[in-house]
């Protein structure tokens, strides 16, 4: 019997695998398989993808660069606007000072009286003139008394001392918000809100970063030296029940007298409207209705012993309408230059 030999028997030697024939997919000099080439479509796709990525990077860079340019441009514009505001404020201040100077030069007697009070006049002639001026001034003040008698309107110059109102509180509607929006008074000296009424001032919250609550609550917390009120425009209309109007105002004044017993209260009349007021036309309010409301307020102030300031008469023209020089384009709100007129009149009455 012949000896069986394995097919892989190499006489005890391990096979050398590199000598094993290798099947190739293509012919080469050394029988090494040829590397497969990428399809053209794949190459084109990769190139396009790289191009798209580079394009996106370019767009992102361009946007970032433009934002930096715009930020710088905006900063430059803001600086220009700030400079314009400062210039405008300076111009307004100059105009106010000029107006005050004109009024003072026209009222020589008042100037002499003021000079005597400060002790700057020593000659006998000036003292005599000062005495005459003082008598004239006393006569004028007697007509502006806050009692039940009729009072002539106080026509102030456009000058006031903001520090005079440092511990005072102004309660009002959207018109009074202009006191701090135009920068005449500190925000904390004003408790005002759009649409405020005498009843709303007792119940409706005005929400600011320094306080959130009703105007009466804020007054109770603040305990101001003086409380100045101007309300009524938002609750006057052809349908107004003046008994209800009086009840709402009375409740506000009595509450403030109770909660702030040491605060002096001054009520400012509801201002007039222009002949072509868009807001007044929408609500149906007229100057006749406003005058009736002011009569109710004045009578109530006389009854309660509260000071009343007839600003309405100061702001209206010979026909009883809001003067165009004082009125905003809507015919109801104040121009920025109207606030110094109001504040000057209030200060003059409070100093009496």
mmCIF file of C-alpha atoms in Angstrom, residues 38-321:
data_model
loop_
_atom_site.group_PDB
_atom_site.id
_atom_site.type_symbol
_atom_site.label_atom_id
_atom_site.label_comp_id
_atom_site.label_asym_id
_atom_site.label_seq_id
_atom_site.Cartn_x
_atom_site.Cartn_y
_atom_site.Cartn_z
ATOM 1 C CA UNK A 38 -12.461 56.672 -8.793
ATOM 2 C CA UNK A 39 -15.369 57.337 -11.084
ATOM 3 C CA UNK A 40 -15.352 60.756 -12.710
ATOM 4 C CA UNK A 41 -18.727 61.597 -11.169
ATOM 5 C CA UNK A 42 -17.341 61.113 -7.654
ATOM 6 C CA UNK A 43 -14.365 63.329 -8.379
ATOM 7 C CA UNK A 44 -16.592 66.070 -9.788
ATOM 8 C CA UNK A 45 -18.926 65.817 -6.798
ATOM 9 C CA UNK A 46 -16.066 66.196 -4.322
ATOM 10 C CA UNK A 47 -14.696 69.188 -6.189
ATOM 11 C CA UNK A 48 -18.101 70.842 -6.174
ATOM 12 C CA UNK A 49 -18.537 70.198 -2.443
ATOM 13 C CA UNK A 50 -15.160 71.767 -1.699
ATOM 14 C CA UNK A 51 -16.119 74.769 -3.813
ATOM 15 C CA UNK A 52 -19.448 75.170 -1.977
ATOM 16 C CA UNK A 53 -17.726 74.986 1.423
ATOM 17 C CA UNK A 54 -15.217 77.641 0.406
ATOM 18 C CA UNK A 55 -18.048 79.851 -0.894
ATOM 19 C CA UNK A 56 -19.957 79.514 2.394
ATOM 20 C CA UNK A 57 -16.857 80.445 4.383
ATOM 21 C CA UNK A 58 -16.392 83.485 2.169
ATOM 22 C CA UNK A 59 -19.997 84.631 2.706
ATOM 23 C CA UNK A 60 -19.740 84.189 6.483
ATOM 24 C CA UNK A 61 -16.540 86.208 6.555
ATOM 25 C CA UNK A 62 -18.100 88.964 4.428
ATOM 26 C CA UNK A 63 -21.160 89.185 6.711
ATOM 27 C CA UNK A 64 -19.025 89.345 9.840
ATOM 28 C CA UNK A 65 -16.839 92.041 8.301
ATOM 29 C CA UNK A 66 -19.864 94.093 7.250
ATOM 30 C CA UNK A 67 -21.409 93.811 10.721
ATOM 31 C CA UNK A 68 -18.241 95.220 12.196
ATOM 32 C CA UNK A 69 -18.396 98.104 9.719
ATOM 33 C CA UNK A 70 -22.082 98.727 10.462
ATOM 34 C CA UNK A 71 -21.464 98.635 14.224
ATOM 35 C CA UNK A 72 -18.794 101.265 13.804
ATOM 36 C CA UNK A 73 -21.090 103.313 11.564
ATOM 37 C CA UNK A 74 -23.967 103.035 14.073
ATOM 38 C CA UNK A 75 -21.668 104.102 16.881
ATOM 39 C CA UNK A 76 -20.631 107.099 14.821
ATOM 40 C CA UNK A 77 -24.280 107.951 14.084
ATOM 41 C CA UNK A 78 -25.207 107.630 17.761
ATOM 42 C CA UNK A 79 -22.390 109.958 18.690
ATOM 43 C CA UNK A 80 -23.661 112.422 16.095
ATOM 44 C CA UNK A 81 -27.215 112.121 17.447
ATOM 45 C CA UNK A 82 -26.013 112.654 21.001
ATOM 46 C CA UNK A 83 -24.145 115.722 19.876
ATOM 47 C CA UNK A 84 -27.292 116.951 18.119
ATOM 48 C CA UNK A 85 -29.371 116.399 21.267
ATOM 49 C CA UNK A 86 -26.844 118.314 23.347
ATOM 50 C CA UNK A 87 -26.853 121.088 20.777
ATOM 51 C CA UNK A 88 -30.664 121.132 20.742
ATOM 52 C CA UNK A 89 -30.794 121.256 24.544
ATOM 53 C CA UNK A 90 -28.291 124.087 24.527
ATOM 54 C CA UNK A 91 -30.367 125.972 21.945
ATOM 55 C CA UNK A 92 -33.537 125.433 23.992
ATOM 56 C CA UNK A 93 -31.785 126.624 27.140
ATOM 57 C CA UNK A 94 -30.598 129.729 25.292
ATOM 58 C CA UNK A 95 -34.129 130.410 24.055
ATOM 59 C CA UNK A 96 -35.549 129.969 27.533
ATOM 60 C CA UNK A 97 -32.973 132.315 29.011
ATOM 61 C CA UNK A 98 -33.637 134.810 26.233
ATOM 62 C CA UNK A 99 -37.385 134.664 26.892
ATOM 63 C CA UNK A 100 -36.863 135.129 30.618
ATOM 64 C CA UNK A 101 -34.545 138.051 29.929
ATOM 65 C CA UNK A 102 -37.117 139.677 27.656
ATOM 66 C CA UNK A 103 -39.883 139.313 30.210
ATOM 67 C CA UNK A 104 -37.644 140.644 32.951
ATOM 68 C CA UNK A 105 -36.641 143.677 30.907
ATOM 69 C CA UNK A 106 -40.307 144.370 30.106
ATOM 70 C CA UNK A 107 -41.289 144.138 33.775
ATOM 71 C CA UNK A 108 -38.917 146.738 35.207
ATOM 72 C CA UNK A 109 -40.872 147.158 38.392
ATOM 73 C CA UNK A 110 -40.688 143.411 39.197
ATOM 74 C CA UNK A 111 -36.943 143.469 38.579
ATOM 75 C CA UNK A 112 -36.446 146.407 40.922
ATOM 76 C CA UNK A 113 -38.556 144.693 43.575
ATOM 77 C CA UNK A 114 -36.464 141.545 43.286
ATOM 78 C CA UNK A 115 -33.300 143.638 43.534
ATOM 79 C CA UNK A 116 -34.513 145.257 46.742
ATOM 80 C CA UNK A 117 -35.288 141.829 48.256
ATOM 81 C CA UNK A 118 -31.720 140.696 47.700
ATOM 82 C CA UNK A 119 -30.297 143.851 49.254
ATOM 83 C CA UNK A 120 -28.427 144.954 46.165
ATOM 84 C CA UNK A 121 -30.116 148.377 45.897
ATOM 85 C CA UNK A 122 -29.156 151.063 48.341
ATOM 86 C CA UNK A 123 -30.139 154.382 46.772
ATOM 87 C CA UNK A 124 -33.271 156.127 47.958
ATOM 88 C CA UNK A 125 -34.597 156.596 44.445
ATOM 89 C CA UNK A 126 -34.489 152.847 43.770
ATOM 90 C CA UNK A 127 -36.120 152.132 47.131
ATOM 91 C CA UNK A 128 -39.032 154.402 46.225
ATOM 92 C CA UNK A 129 -39.393 152.665 42.875
ATOM 93 C CA UNK A 130 -39.199 149.308 44.644
ATOM 94 C CA UNK A 131 -42.024 150.291 47.019
ATOM 95 C CA UNK A 132 -44.196 151.256 44.083
ATOM 96 C CA UNK A 133 -43.356 147.985 42.373
ATOM 97 C CA UNK A 134 -44.126 146.002 45.544
ATOM 98 C CA UNK A 135 -47.570 147.576 45.811
ATOM 99 C CA UNK A 136 -48.240 146.688 42.187
ATOM 100 C CA UNK A 137 -47.043 143.128 42.804
ATOM 101 C CA UNK A 138 -49.250 142.730 45.888
ATOM 102 C CA UNK A 139 -52.197 143.974 43.890
ATOM 103 C CA UNK A 140 -51.506 141.368 41.210
ATOM 104 C CA UNK A 141 -51.091 138.584 43.769
ATOM 105 C CA UNK A 142 -54.389 139.406 45.368
ATOM 106 C CA UNK A 143 -56.113 138.679 42.066
ATOM 107 C CA UNK A 144 -54.425 135.264 41.894
ATOM 108 C CA UNK A 145 -55.686 134.125 45.285
ATOM 109 C CA UNK A 146 -56.757 130.469 45.484
ATOM 110 C CA UNK A 147 -59.947 131.230 47.408
ATOM 111 C CA UNK A 148 -63.420 130.998 45.893
ATOM 112 C CA UNK A 149 -63.072 134.463 44.315
ATOM 113 C CA UNK A 150 -62.280 134.722 40.605
ATOM 114 C CA UNK A 151 -58.569 134.779 39.810
ATOM 115 C CA UNK A 152 -56.695 136.148 36.853
ATOM 116 C CA UNK A 153 -54.397 133.656 35.151
ATOM 117 C CA UNK A 154 -50.802 133.607 36.296
ATOM 118 C CA UNK A 155 -48.729 134.251 33.185
ATOM 119 C CA UNK A 156 -45.234 133.072 34.094
ATOM 120 C CA UNK A 157 -41.973 133.490 32.330
ATOM 121 C CA UNK A 158 -40.457 130.283 30.998
ATOM 122 C CA UNK A 159 -38.110 129.931 33.947
ATOM 123 C CA UNK A 160 -38.249 127.684 36.983
ATOM 124 C CA UNK A 161 -35.944 126.014 39.466
ATOM 125 C CA UNK A 162 -35.987 122.220 39.105
ATOM 126 C CA UNK A 163 -34.489 121.827 42.589
ATOM 127 C CA UNK A 164 -37.572 123.552 43.976
ATOM 128 C CA UNK A 165 -39.548 120.365 43.141
ATOM 129 C CA UNK A 166 -36.990 117.877 44.505
ATOM 130 C CA UNK A 167 -39.351 116.515 47.168
ATOM 131 C CA UNK A 168 -42.628 117.049 45.304
ATOM 132 C CA UNK A 169 -44.864 114.550 43.508
ATOM 133 C CA UNK A 170 -46.710 115.214 40.231
ATOM 134 C CA UNK A 171 -49.765 113.016 39.644
ATOM 135 C CA UNK A 172 -51.280 113.087 36.175
ATOM 136 C CA UNK A 173 -51.962 111.437 32.854
ATOM 137 C CA UNK A 174 -49.911 111.229 29.650
ATOM 138 C CA UNK A 175 -49.337 115.001 29.655
ATOM 139 C CA UNK A 176 -47.437 114.764 32.942
ATOM 140 C CA UNK A 177 -45.239 111.953 31.609
ATOM 141 C CA UNK A 178 -43.601 114.663 29.505
ATOM 142 C CA UNK A 179 -42.160 116.172 32.689
ATOM 143 C CA UNK A 180 -39.534 113.414 32.822
ATOM 144 C CA UNK A 181 -39.545 112.424 29.149
ATOM 145 C CA UNK A 182 -38.339 115.928 28.258
ATOM 146 C CA UNK A 183 -35.964 115.864 31.217
ATOM 147 C CA UNK A 184 -37.459 118.719 33.246
ATOM 148 C CA UNK A 185 -37.996 116.645 36.403
ATOM 149 C CA UNK A 186 -36.606 113.437 37.831
ATOM 150 C CA UNK A 187 -38.623 110.341 36.972
ATOM 151 C CA UNK A 188 -39.195 109.586 40.656
ATOM 152 C CA UNK A 189 -41.053 112.880 41.121
ATOM 153 C CA UNK A 190 -43.781 111.846 38.688
ATOM 154 C CA UNK A 191 -46.583 109.301 39.152
ATOM 155 C CA UNK A 192 -48.314 109.458 35.782
ATOM 156 C CA UNK A 193 -49.693 107.038 33.215
ATOM 157 C CA UNK A 194 -51.449 107.134 29.873
ATOM 158 C CA UNK A 195 -55.222 107.245 30.377
ATOM 159 C CA UNK A 196 -55.031 108.097 34.098
ATOM 160 C CA UNK A 197 -58.192 109.549 35.687
ATOM 161 C CA UNK A 198 -58.916 110.770 39.251
ATOM 162 C CA UNK A 199 -60.365 107.358 40.061
ATOM 163 C CA UNK A 200 -57.581 105.510 38.244
ATOM 164 C CA UNK A 201 -54.935 107.337 40.267
ATOM 165 C CA UNK A 202 -56.366 105.591 43.328
ATOM 166 C CA UNK A 203 -56.640 102.093 41.851
ATOM 167 C CA UNK A 204 -54.661 101.700 38.617
ATOM 168 C CA UNK A 205 -51.022 100.605 38.747
ATOM 169 C CA UNK A 206 -48.357 102.666 37.047
ATOM 170 C CA UNK A 207 -45.401 100.350 36.580
ATOM 171 C CA UNK A 208 -41.913 101.836 36.663
ATOM 172 C CA UNK A 209 -38.530 100.391 37.570
ATOM 173 C CA UNK A 210 -38.587 102.216 40.906
ATOM 174 C CA UNK A 211 -42.215 101.509 41.870
ATOM 175 C CA UNK A 212 -45.240 99.459 40.856
ATOM 176 C CA UNK A 213 -48.567 100.537 42.305
ATOM 177 C CA UNK A 214 -51.154 103.289 42.212
ATOM 178 C CA UNK A 215 -50.264 106.963 42.382
ATOM 179 C CA UNK A 216 -51.920 107.243 45.789
ATOM 180 C CA UNK A 217 -49.895 104.321 47.132
ATOM 181 C CA UNK A 218 -46.708 105.932 45.855
ATOM 182 C CA UNK A 219 -47.640 109.256 47.460
ATOM 183 C CA UNK A 220 -48.298 107.459 50.748
ATOM 184 C CA UNK A 221 -44.858 105.871 50.568
ATOM 185 C CA UNK A 222 -43.062 109.050 49.447
ATOM 186 C CA UNK A 223 -44.796 111.591 51.744
ATOM 187 C CA UNK A 224 -43.858 114.498 49.454
ATOM 188 C CA UNK A 225 -43.669 118.125 50.503
ATOM 189 C CA UNK A 226 -46.209 119.057 47.825
ATOM 190 C CA UNK A 227 -48.530 117.083 45.549
ATOM 191 C CA UNK A 228 -49.386 118.614 42.161
ATOM 192 C CA UNK A 229 -52.328 117.044 40.306
ATOM 193 C CA UNK A 230 -53.562 117.484 36.740
ATOM 194 C CA UNK A 231 -56.246 114.961 35.797
ATOM 195 C CA UNK A 232 -59.556 115.007 33.965
ATOM 196 C CA UNK A 233 -58.822 115.007 30.221
ATOM 197 C CA UNK A 234 -59.428 111.264 29.999
ATOM 198 C CA UNK A 235 -62.823 111.267 31.711
ATOM 199 C CA UNK A 236 -64.408 114.293 30.002
ATOM 200 C CA UNK A 237 -66.703 113.674 27.027
ATOM 201 C CA UNK A 238 -70.204 114.569 25.800
ATOM 202 C CA UNK A 239 -71.475 111.724 28.021
ATOM 203 C CA UNK A 240 -69.744 112.911 31.193
ATOM 204 C CA UNK A 241 -71.848 112.861 34.335
ATOM 205 C CA UNK A 242 -70.348 115.774 36.270
ATOM 206 C CA UNK A 243 -71.721 114.453 39.559
ATOM 207 C CA UNK A 244 -69.690 111.288 39.035
ATOM 208 C CA UNK A 245 -66.749 113.404 37.883
ATOM 209 C CA UNK A 246 -66.918 115.423 41.111
ATOM 210 C CA UNK A 247 -67.240 112.265 43.209
ATOM 211 C CA UNK A 248 -64.120 110.727 41.657
ATOM 212 C CA UNK A 249 -62.053 113.874 42.133
ATOM 213 C CA UNK A 250 -63.306 114.345 45.691
ATOM 214 C CA UNK A 251 -62.333 110.793 46.570
ATOM 215 C CA UNK A 252 -58.800 111.334 45.239
ATOM 216 C CA UNK A 253 -58.277 114.615 47.110
ATOM 217 C CA UNK A 254 -59.696 113.336 50.395
ATOM 218 C CA UNK A 255 -57.596 110.169 50.202
ATOM 219 C CA UNK A 256 -54.417 112.163 49.590
ATOM 220 C CA UNK A 257 -55.228 114.510 52.461
ATOM 221 C CA UNK A 258 -55.646 111.490 54.735
ATOM 222 C CA UNK A 259 -52.633 109.507 53.562
ATOM 223 C CA UNK A 260 -50.294 112.518 53.229
ATOM 224 C CA UNK A 261 -51.446 114.912 55.987
ATOM 225 C CA UNK A 262 -48.311 117.073 55.805
ATOM 226 C CA UNK A 263 -48.283 117.454 52.025
ATOM 227 C CA UNK A 264 -49.611 120.632 50.434
ATOM 228 C CA UNK A 265 -51.889 119.840 47.475
ATOM 229 C CA UNK A 266 -52.209 121.927 44.311
ATOM 230 C CA UNK A 267 -54.614 121.034 41.502
ATOM 231 C CA UNK A 268 -53.918 122.242 37.954
ATOM 232 C CA UNK A 269 -56.845 122.868 35.627
ATOM 233 C CA UNK A 270 -57.492 120.678 32.603
ATOM 234 C CA UNK A 271 -55.761 122.339 29.616
ATOM 235 C CA UNK A 272 -57.692 123.496 26.526
ATOM 236 C CA UNK A 273 -57.694 121.933 23.060
ATOM 237 C CA UNK A 274 -56.994 123.451 19.659
ATOM 238 C CA UNK A 275 -59.774 124.186 17.181
ATOM 239 C CA UNK A 276 -58.602 121.313 14.960
ATOM 240 C CA UNK A 277 -57.546 118.774 17.583
ATOM 241 C CA UNK A 278 -57.637 115.266 16.116
ATOM 242 C CA UNK A 279 -57.823 113.603 19.533
ATOM 243 C CA UNK A 280 -60.616 115.881 20.699
ATOM 244 C CA UNK A 281 -62.542 115.246 17.510
ATOM 245 C CA UNK A 282 -62.245 111.497 18.061
ATOM 246 C CA UNK A 283 -63.481 111.628 21.662
ATOM 247 C CA UNK A 284 -66.054 114.405 21.138
ATOM 248 C CA UNK A 285 -64.557 116.621 23.839
ATOM 249 C CA UNK A 286 -64.882 120.402 23.469
ATOM 250 C CA UNK A 287 -63.513 123.407 25.319
ATOM 251 C CA UNK A 288 -67.002 124.005 26.720
ATOM 252 C CA UNK A 289 -66.941 120.538 28.312
ATOM 253 C CA UNK A 290 -63.416 121.194 29.608
ATOM 254 C CA UNK A 291 -64.487 124.516 31.117
ATOM 255 C CA UNK A 292 -67.410 122.830 32.871
ATOM 256 C CA UNK A 293 -65.054 120.218 34.274
ATOM 257 C CA UNK A 294 -62.648 122.905 35.497
ATOM 258 C CA UNK A 295 -65.519 124.708 37.224
ATOM 259 C CA UNK A 296 -66.278 121.513 39.139
ATOM 260 C CA UNK A 297 -62.608 121.091 40.098
ATOM 261 C CA UNK A 298 -62.242 124.703 41.228
ATOM 262 C CA UNK A 299 -65.398 124.580 43.352
ATOM 263 C CA UNK A 300 -64.196 121.367 44.960
ATOM 264 C CA UNK A 301 -60.789 122.891 45.723
ATOM 265 C CA UNK A 302 -62.428 125.941 47.288
ATOM 266 C CA UNK A 303 -64.569 123.676 49.453
ATOM 267 C CA UNK A 304 -61.652 121.528 50.625
ATOM 268 C CA UNK A 305 -59.189 124.393 51.050
ATOM 269 C CA UNK A 306 -56.897 123.162 48.268
ATOM 270 C CA UNK A 307 -54.885 125.434 45.967
ATOM 271 C CA UNK A 308 -56.124 125.639 42.362
ATOM 272 C CA UNK A 309 -53.995 126.817 39.417
ATOM 273 C CA UNK A 310 -55.855 128.025 36.311
ATOM 274 C CA UNK A 311 -53.315 126.903 33.701
ATOM 275 C CA UNK A 312 -56.110 126.667 31.135
ATOM 276 C CA UNK A 313 -56.370 130.455 30.951
ATOM 277 C CA UNK A 314 -52.609 130.769 30.478
ATOM 278 C CA UNK A 315 -52.513 128.362 27.541
ATOM 279 C CA UNK A 316 -55.560 129.467 25.559
ATOM 280 C CA UNK A 317 -55.748 132.200 22.934
ATOM 281 C CA UNK A 318 -58.252 135.043 22.589
ATOM 282 C CA UNK A 319 -60.803 132.602 21.104
ATOM 283 C CA UNK A 320 -60.502 130.141 23.961
ATOM 284 C CA UNK A 321 -58.470 127.533 22.067
#
